[in-house]
Amino acid sequence: MPNPSTLTLVTLAGPPIGPFTVRADGTTRLGRATECEICLLSDDVSRRHASLLHKRGTWFVTDESSRAGTFLNGVRLPKDTPAPIGSGDLLRVGPWAFRVVEGEARTRAAKTVDDAGVKSQRIDRAGSTDGTGRTDRRLRLLSECIGRLGAAKDEDDAARTVLELAVAGSGYPRAAVLRRLAGPLGTVGVVAEHRASPDDRSPISFSRTLIEQADAGESVVLSTTANANISDSLAGAGVHSAMCVPVVVAGSITEYLYMDSRGGEAHVRADASGFCEALATAFGLALANIKRAALERRQRDIQSELDAAREVQQSILPPSQGVIGPARYAMVSRPGSFVVGDLFDAVLLPDGRAVFCLGDVAGHGVGAAMLMASAQSFLNAELLRLAPDDGPASAVTRLNRYLASRPLAGRFLSLWVGLIRPDGQMSYCDAGHGLWLLLQPADDRSHARLEGDLRGIPVGIDADTVYHDQHYRLQTTDQIVVYSDGIVEQRNPAGEPFGRERLLDAVLVGRSAQEDVALVMRELDRFAGVPSLEDDATVAAIEYVRPE
């Protein structure tokens, strides 16, 4: 099974470098600057060119407003817009082209034969003419190939089509599509094979020399005379003729079309090479189209999910500011590029108490949004049922029992709920959230109390967890600021997180709840330096106002 926590970039073209293994423990930057995790020293690469990020099970690549652009499967990515990336994709940054391998490659590996020291074999650049009288048939096969490649469902289907027609038109009885893999020299991946007959079980021996010379971008042919002694490995397999044709996708050699003939099979002349080169060209164009279409489908699917999830989120949010009971509040919620799952609610209970909730659902897309909507609706109903002496913990406990009994596919909810009485007594429950602070009426930092002591695990993990209330008496104009991790974890172009201290600096300048949340978002946008945030970012400021 692929390991989604690692991503490997295998160099296909450009100056020798890599491979690079990226781990899902933060943002990985690609650029010319030495502080980038993947440093690419070229004038065609911006100082901070692109970034890779693993978010909730999916890898994303983002062009960081680079000068020359970042290309995925031949498509230039929009600036500052994350695009999903996975195994088999082609990533181009400046003069480098990388193949993306997510976790372990699924392609079957095969060792090539080290035949560089064999002098009696002959390796030639393949010709491009055909004087055998088979031109018409090959043209028909080529036309058939183009038509079938246009209808290919995926890369494997296209590879099988090319191999079938390559054998039919070249005279080579067996063929394979190869892919160079990361690892020791001479290791290639077998994408697809075509045998001489259904009974042919002999493995194809791949000439390392042919493959390495094909890396220069030209087709090459191995041929021997009747008395020649080729390498022991090839001789043991009975190989006397072979051809390797590079396959170019989006300007880079990504695969090879490899064929051989052995034993009593006819010596295949190089005049079949023009046909094979045409097949390889058609194959490369088909692969580029397949990859481009797959990328567009992934982007459409993710965008559709995010749009639907944001619609769900926005439909149940309370007004962005207002007064309920003894509290005045203001809230700003900004959807991020990757996930939709922040929860905020403001509830006025029948006896005049005010309850505020802020949480963050682990997950992304419609599933996270539906869990957020379900949790918010259930919690709202439970809060309205609270007895006059009850705190919010009893409602959180019932929510946890409800969610933990459902199949949540590994999702859970961190949550902070605060209940404010008219006399200023506040009862609050922190279920694994920890992102809040209390500001008292003073102008200096010493009167800002960073709370965030986690007294319970997130909701939806353990059905038997019982949550407990904590208490604090608010003074007039005391302010509580609650926020999601999308605020403090947002990074700037240098990779630094926004952090709590910058949030605190912003709210200490503000003179009201409304001004505080506006200042936080303004500073966050300025710090991030991009139009789209990495994650949902929600901040709420709540002021206690003693009733007259």
XYZ file of C-alpha atoms in Angstrom:
548
model
C 0.000 0.000 0.000
C 1.304 3.490 -0.783
C 2.433 5.482 2.207
C 0.649 8.842 1.963
C 3.019 10.422 4.495
C 5.913 10.515 2.003
C 6.326 11.864 -1.490
C 9.387 11.342 -3.693
C 10.469 13.569 -6.585
C 12.524 11.575 -9.097
C 14.568 13.665 -11.546
C 13.734 12.911 -15.171
C 15.369 15.899 -16.844
C 17.684 18.743 -15.925
C 20.986 18.900 -14.034
C 21.653 15.746 -11.961
C 19.989 16.162 -8.571
C 17.815 14.223 -6.133
C 15.769 12.167 -5.717
C 14.027 14.135 -2.966
C 11.815 12.495 -0.348
C 9.268 14.823 1.234
C 7.525 13.989 4.508
C 4.091 15.096 5.639
C 5.254 17.074 8.657
C 4.959 20.613 7.311
C 5.383 22.716 4.202
C 8.284 21.801 1.903
C 9.550 24.701 -0.186
C 11.215 24.422 -3.595
C 13.295 27.374 -4.725
C 16.652 28.996 -5.336
C 17.008 30.308 -1.778
C 19.316 28.236 0.403
C 16.721 28.084 3.191
C 14.336 26.119 0.933
C 14.067 22.448 1.856
C 14.611 21.543 -1.826
C 17.201 24.006 -3.110
C 17.249 24.280 -6.920
C 20.153 26.466 -8.022
C 19.130 27.922 -11.372
C 18.363 31.407 -12.640
C 15.088 29.993 -14.016
C 13.910 29.171 -10.485
C 12.522 31.870 -8.181
C 13.849 32.248 -4.643
C 10.669 30.653 -3.345
C 9.240 28.957 -6.398
C 6.718 26.368 -5.202
C 5.710 24.408 -2.129
C 4.452 20.928 -1.266
C 2.033 20.259 1.572
C 0.255 17.151 2.834
C -3.188 17.985 4.174
C -5.678 15.443 5.505
C -4.645 12.570 3.262
C -3.899 14.524 0.061
C -0.680 16.074 -1.282
C -0.861 19.549 -2.819
C 1.586 21.632 -4.853
C 1.327 25.434 -4.953
C 3.090 27.858 -7.257
C 4.341 30.631 -4.963
C 3.943 33.434 -7.525
C 7.096 32.270 -9.308
C 8.434 34.198 -12.273
C 8.717 31.293 -14.742
C 5.799 29.235 -13.449
C 5.307 25.736 -12.080
C 3.985 23.052 -14.436
C 2.054 19.931 -13.454
C 1.571 17.393 -16.265
C 2.384 20.119 -18.786
C -0.201 22.544 -17.361
C 0.970 25.817 -15.827
C -0.506 26.121 -12.339
C -2.384 29.276 -11.310
C -0.392 31.333 -8.831
C -1.014 30.709 -5.119
C -3.676 28.066 -5.838
C -3.035 24.557 -4.432
C -3.386 21.682 -6.892
C -3.614 18.004 -5.891
C -0.591 15.936 -6.824
C 0.034 12.188 -6.730
C 1.936 9.208 -8.111
C 2.760 9.363 -11.808
C 2.366 13.133 -12.095
C 5.082 15.183 -13.813
C 6.254 18.299 -12.000
C 8.417 20.853 -13.852
C 10.282 23.605 -12.011
C 12.769 25.619 -14.063
C 15.082 23.230 -15.994
C 14.058 20.237 -13.871
C 11.314 17.717 -14.564
C 10.369 15.371 -11.725
C 8.221 12.285 -11.623
C 6.082 12.168 -8.480
C 6.006 8.932 -6.485
C 3.626 8.828 -3.524
C 4.818 6.269 -1.001
C 6.159 3.167 -2.710
C 5.861 2.958 -6.493
C 3.383 0.389 -7.763
C 5.346 -0.253 -10.963
C 7.109 -3.629 -10.971
C 10.862 -3.116 -10.759
C 13.337 -4.879 -13.030
C 17.133 -4.836 -13.175
C 18.849 -3.926 -16.402
C 21.802 -5.834 -17.812
C 25.178 -4.102 -17.396
C 26.536 -4.549 -20.920
C 28.658 -1.407 -21.192
C 31.927 -3.350 -21.366
C 30.894 -5.659 -24.187
C 32.788 -4.605 -27.328
C 31.438 -7.043 -29.908
C 27.890 -5.823 -29.865
C 26.911 -2.951 -32.072
C 24.715 -0.076 -30.965
C 23.559 2.364 -33.613
C 21.346 5.380 -33.806
C 18.131 4.117 -35.281
C 17.358 5.047 -38.882
C 14.110 6.633 -39.941
C 13.399 5.091 -43.361
C 11.651 1.955 -44.415
C 12.591 0.236 -47.664
C 10.841 -3.052 -47.006
C 7.573 -2.372 -48.762
C 5.660 -2.471 -45.488
C 5.073 1.287 -45.322
C 1.371 1.148 -46.164
C 0.658 -1.424 -43.495
C 2.591 0.558 -40.916
C 0.704 3.719 -41.799
C -2.543 1.858 -41.225
C -1.256 0.568 -37.895
C -0.117 4.061 -36.922
C -3.540 5.506 -37.782
C -5.146 2.747 -35.725
C -2.782 3.537 -32.862
C -3.644 7.232 -32.844
C -7.344 6.439 -32.802
C -7.068 3.879 -30.010
C -4.783 6.076 -27.916
C -7.335 8.860 -28.110
C -9.870 6.504 -26.533
C -7.496 5.050 -23.909
C -8.971 5.110 -20.404
C -5.682 5.438 -18.555
C -1.911 5.120 -18.868
C -1.925 1.325 -18.596
C -4.502 1.049 -21.382
C -2.406 3.343 -23.596
C 0.766 1.337 -22.868
C -0.888 -1.958 -23.814
C -2.168 -0.428 -27.066
C 1.285 0.823 -28.062
C 2.945 -2.512 -27.306
C 0.415 -4.499 -29.319
C 0.887 -2.317 -32.385
C 4.667 -2.009 -31.931
C 5.020 -5.788 -32.129
C 2.626 -5.975 -35.089
C 4.503 -3.334 -37.103
C 8.152 -3.722 -36.151
C 8.822 -7.448 -36.335
C 10.135 -7.602 -32.765
C 8.307 -10.470 -31.058
C 8.286 -8.957 -27.556
C 8.154 -5.451 -26.131
C 7.770 -3.509 -22.900
C 7.096 0.005 -21.692
C 9.713 0.900 -19.069
C 9.952 3.687 -16.540
C 13.143 4.741 -14.772
C 12.761 4.436 -11.006
C 14.536 6.057 -8.102
C 17.212 3.840 -6.636
C 20.357 2.087 -7.843
C 21.620 2.700 -11.354
C 19.921 0.432 -13.853
C 16.650 -0.061 -11.979
C 13.628 0.425 -14.193
C 9.926 -0.139 -13.720
C 7.958 -2.363 -16.054
C 4.724 -0.542 -16.848
C 3.441 -3.145 -19.352
C 4.778 -6.090 -21.353
C 3.845 -7.880 -24.594
C 5.161 -11.446 -24.992
C 5.970 -13.338 -28.161
C 3.158 -15.797 -27.376
C 0.842 -16.681 -24.490
C 3.245 -19.510 -23.617
C 6.319 -17.252 -23.517
C 7.377 -17.085 -19.848
C 10.964 -15.964 -20.345
C 11.777 -12.607 -18.738
C 12.840 -9.765 -21.016
C 16.449 -8.722 -20.422
C 16.865 -4.962 -20.645
C 20.151 -3.499 -21.878
C 21.323 -0.770 -19.539
C 23.475 0.692 -22.314
C 20.500 1.098 -24.633
C 18.413 2.749 -21.939
C 21.165 5.160 -20.914
C 21.850 6.157 -24.535
C 18.127 6.613 -25.165
C 18.226 9.149 -22.302
C 19.956 11.459 -24.793
C 16.651 11.661 -26.645
C 17.279 9.426 -29.661
C 16.222 5.874 -30.493
C 19.037 3.315 -30.338
C 19.366 -0.220 -31.695
C 21.505 -3.101 -30.449
C 22.597 -5.635 -33.068
C 25.170 -8.432 -33.152
C 26.877 -10.485 -35.845
C 26.416 -14.206 -35.996
C 29.695 -14.847 -34.171
C 29.581 -11.929 -31.740
C 29.802 -12.499 -28.022
C 27.435 -10.135 -26.288
C 27.176 -9.822 -22.516
C 26.663 -13.041 -20.565
C 23.250 -11.945 -19.309
C 21.940 -11.065 -22.751
C 23.606 -14.089 -24.299
C 22.047 -16.312 -21.677
C 18.670 -14.995 -22.711
C 19.511 -15.542 -26.362
C 19.039 -11.855 -27.266
C 20.574 -10.828 -30.593
C 18.612 -7.645 -31.406
C 16.983 -4.934 -29.295
C 15.699 -1.379 -29.641
C 14.980 1.373 -27.105
C 12.884 4.422 -28.049
C 12.451 7.331 -25.584
C 8.913 8.542 -24.849
C 8.654 12.292 -24.254
C 5.862 13.827 -22.154
C 5.679 17.587 -21.613
C 9.285 18.003 -22.792
C 10.789 15.269 -20.603
C 11.669 11.614 -21.208
C 9.380 9.687 -18.882
C 9.158 6.191 -20.374
C 10.932 3.957 -22.876
C 9.530 1.662 -25.568
C 11.844 -1.365 -25.423
C 11.792 -4.373 -27.808
C 13.971 -7.420 -28.329
C 14.424 -10.516 -30.503
C 16.205 -13.688 -29.461
C 17.041 -17.295 -30.265
C 15.904 -18.457 -33.687
C 13.775 -15.368 -34.189
C 14.664 -13.170 -37.137
C 17.280 -10.434 -36.805
C 15.179 -7.290 -36.880
C 16.738 -4.489 -38.882
C 16.790 -0.883 -37.775
C 14.501 0.166 -40.642
C 11.522 -0.497 -38.347
C 12.640 2.335 -36.093
C 10.757 5.113 -37.883
C 7.486 3.346 -37.181
C 8.412 2.785 -33.526
C 9.452 6.417 -33.123
C 6.081 7.516 -34.510
C 4.341 5.194 -32.041
C 6.410 6.613 -29.183
C 5.525 10.172 -30.224
C 1.818 9.318 -30.337
C 2.154 7.540 -26.984
C 3.831 10.584 -25.397
C 1.087 12.903 -26.635
C -1.573 10.496 -25.349
C 0.105 10.305 -21.928
C 0.247 14.103 -21.739
C -3.462 14.329 -22.553
C -4.349 11.593 -20.053
C -2.356 13.288 -17.290
C -3.790 16.700 -18.125
C -7.342 15.347 -18.095
C -6.727 13.527 -14.803
C -5.374 16.715 -13.214
C -8.357 18.717 -14.430
C -10.744 16.074 -13.064
C -9.020 16.094 -9.673
C -9.162 19.870 -9.506
C -12.832 19.916 -10.523
C -13.741 17.242 -7.994
C -11.926 18.970 -5.151
C -13.320 22.371 -6.087
C -16.841 20.942 -6.283
C -16.461 19.378 -2.848
C -15.049 22.561 -1.348
C -17.790 24.711 -2.868
C -20.505 22.406 -1.533
C -18.859 22.259 1.883
C -18.491 26.032 2.089
C -22.140 26.433 1.174
C -23.078 24.134 4.066
C -20.794 26.043 6.410
C -22.050 29.490 5.496
C -25.715 28.455 5.699
C -25.573 27.668 9.424
C -23.245 30.394 10.700
C -24.892 33.017 12.947
C -24.619 36.734 12.093
C -21.024 37.956 12.099
C -21.696 40.331 15.025
C -24.367 41.130 17.548
C -25.454 41.265 21.180
C -27.061 38.278 22.882
C -27.902 38.405 26.568
C -24.952 39.742 28.586
C -22.437 39.489 25.741
C -21.427 41.385 22.638
C -19.566 39.394 19.979
C -17.937 39.675 16.563
C -16.705 36.840 14.384
C -14.871 36.407 11.080
C -14.596 33.038 9.334
C -12.526 32.585 6.183
C -12.504 29.305 4.253
C -9.058 28.008 3.400
C -7.723 26.326 0.299
C -7.720 22.811 1.692
C -10.365 22.138 4.306
C -13.795 23.266 5.376
C -14.652 22.350 8.907
C -14.686 25.280 11.357
C -17.740 25.574 13.598
C -19.040 28.724 15.269
C -22.340 29.370 16.993
C -23.889 31.978 19.295
C -26.967 30.819 21.209
C -29.281 32.794 23.535
C -30.905 30.485 26.085
C -34.477 31.129 27.267
C -33.288 32.253 30.723
C -31.009 34.975 29.277
C -27.689 33.107 29.366
C -25.463 33.353 26.272
C -23.486 30.412 24.861
C -20.658 30.618 22.315
C -19.079 27.651 20.544
C -16.026 27.379 18.306
C -14.596 24.141 16.996
C -12.573 22.574 14.222
C -13.486 19.341 12.410
C -10.592 17.126 11.342
C -11.104 16.348 7.672
C -11.856 18.083 4.407
C -14.525 18.439 1.784
C -18.183 17.591 2.021
C -17.626 14.909 4.680
C -16.069 17.386 7.113
C -18.718 19.998 6.346
C -21.538 17.529 6.960
C -19.979 16.461 10.266
C -19.626 20.116 11.245
C -23.284 20.804 10.363
C -24.489 17.697 12.198
C -22.426 18.500 15.300
C -23.524 22.130 15.356
C -27.224 21.241 15.012
C -27.045 18.545 17.716
C -25.090 20.788 20.107
C -27.476 23.705 19.536
C -30.450 21.524 20.494
C -28.671 20.179 23.589
C -27.697 23.657 24.756
C -31.292 24.856 24.516
C -32.270 21.981 26.830
C -29.825 22.950 29.618
C -31.300 23.394 33.055
C -30.687 26.771 34.759
C -27.837 25.372 36.884
C -26.224 23.306 34.118
C -22.962 24.238 32.420
C -22.039 23.399 28.825
C -20.056 20.237 29.673
C -23.179 18.089 29.938
C -24.197 19.108 26.402
C -20.661 18.396 25.113
C -20.710 14.965 26.772
C -23.967 14.076 25.010
C -22.577 15.362 21.696
C -19.484 13.205 22.141
C -21.566 10.107 22.869
C -23.690 10.800 19.783
C -20.725 11.327 17.413
C -18.587 8.491 18.783
C -21.411 6.034 18.069
C -21.347 6.967 14.358
C -18.829 5.859 11.706
C -16.858 9.089 11.300
C -14.033 7.661 9.124
C -11.405 8.883 11.578
C -12.809 12.402 11.876
C -13.246 14.158 15.204
C -13.999 17.635 16.527
C -12.015 19.913 18.804
C -14.403 22.260 20.617
C -14.575 25.188 23.025
C -17.967 26.105 24.547
C -18.465 29.026 26.935
C -21.685 29.915 28.794
C -21.994 33.439 30.241
C -24.592 34.327 32.879
C -25.919 37.872 33.353
C -23.944 38.176 36.626
C -20.644 37.507 34.791
C -20.161 33.921 35.911
C -18.736 31.950 32.994
C -18.735 28.162 32.727
C -16.677 26.748 29.916
C -15.694 23.359 28.518
C -12.560 22.818 26.426
C -12.663 19.549 24.470
C -9.182 19.323 22.994
C -9.315 22.823 21.459
C -7.046 24.976 23.618
C -7.048 27.990 21.282
C -8.431 30.881 23.284
C -7.351 33.677 25.567
C -8.844 36.122 28.069
C -8.193 39.868 27.833
C -8.854 42.128 30.809
C -9.402 45.905 30.532
C -5.819 47.155 30.380
C -3.445 48.310 27.685
C -0.485 46.094 28.422
C 0.315 42.479 27.674
C 0.534 41.504 31.355
C -3.267 41.582 31.558
C -3.687 39.113 28.703
C -4.111 35.603 30.034
C -3.296 32.864 27.606
C -5.577 30.015 28.564
C -5.753 26.931 26.373
C -5.202 24.294 29.045
C -6.634 21.148 27.496
C -8.989 19.476 29.962
C -10.558 16.937 27.614
C -9.911 15.007 24.435
C -11.590 16.033 21.159
C -15.199 15.051 20.666
C -16.061 11.875 18.733
C -13.103 9.689 19.767
C -14.190 7.894 22.956
C -17.905 7.497 23.661
C -17.241 7.010 27.412
C -15.469 10.350 27.903
C -17.226 12.659 30.370
C -16.435 16.368 30.081
C -16.353 18.805 33.001
C -17.017 22.518 33.385
C -14.491 25.081 34.511
C -15.514 28.426 35.923
C -14.382 32.023 35.839
C -16.079 35.290 36.901
C -15.858 37.943 34.216
C -15.487 41.628 34.963
C -17.182 44.310 32.879
C -15.523 44.638 29.430
C -13.477 41.448 29.921
C -13.010 39.902 26.509
C -12.586 36.317 25.389
C -10.896 35.602 22.042
C -11.406 32.112 20.579
C -9.838 31.022 17.293
C -9.115 28.027 15.078
C -5.699 26.573 14.298
C -5.887 28.023 10.781
C -5.012 31.390 12.361
C -1.872 30.461 14.269
C -0.592 27.797 11.840
C -0.774 29.943 8.701
C 2.750 30.409 7.332
C 4.350 33.330 5.556
C 6.592 32.998 2.448
C 9.561 32.308 4.731
C 7.751 29.380 6.332
C 7.159 31.014 9.747
C 3.805 30.387 11.494
C 1.621 33.360 12.463
C 1.550 32.152 16.066
C -0.299 33.295 19.196
C 1.943 36.257 19.890
C 1.044 37.983 16.619
C -2.630 37.314 17.294
C -2.246 38.838 20.745
C -0.486 41.889 19.295
C -3.450 42.463 16.987
C -6.215 42.166 19.584
C -4.401 44.395 22.106
C -4.584 47.261 19.599
C -8.328 46.918 18.985
C -10.928 48.818 21.001
C -13.925 46.552 20.453
C -14.781 42.976 19.558
C -15.538 43.991 15.972
C -12.263 45.877 15.593
C -10.270 43.046 17.191
C -11.366 40.340 14.732
C -10.921 42.723 11.786
C -7.357 43.507 12.905
C -6.500 39.813 13.328
C -7.648 39.020 9.783
C -5.900 42.058 8.327
C -2.619 41.095 9.989
C -3.063 37.465 8.970
C -3.539 38.414 5.301
C -0.536 40.725 5.400
C 1.591 38.038 7.068
C 0.532 35.238 4.693
C 1.164 37.327 1.573
C -1.167 35.149 -0.541
C -4.832 35.574 -1.498
C -5.823 32.107 -0.272
C -5.123 30.765 3.219
C -3.935 27.206 3.801
C -6.689 26.277 6.238
C -10.004 27.573 7.541
C -9.356 30.600 9.738
C -11.990 31.629 12.299
C -11.663 34.107 15.146
C -14.346 35.335 17.538
C -14.143 38.065 20.189
C -16.729 38.010 23.013
C -17.168 40.893 25.481
C -19.027 40.651 28.777
C -21.454 43.560 29.121
C -23.061 43.808 32.570
C -26.810 44.356 32.192
C -28.193 47.673 33.471
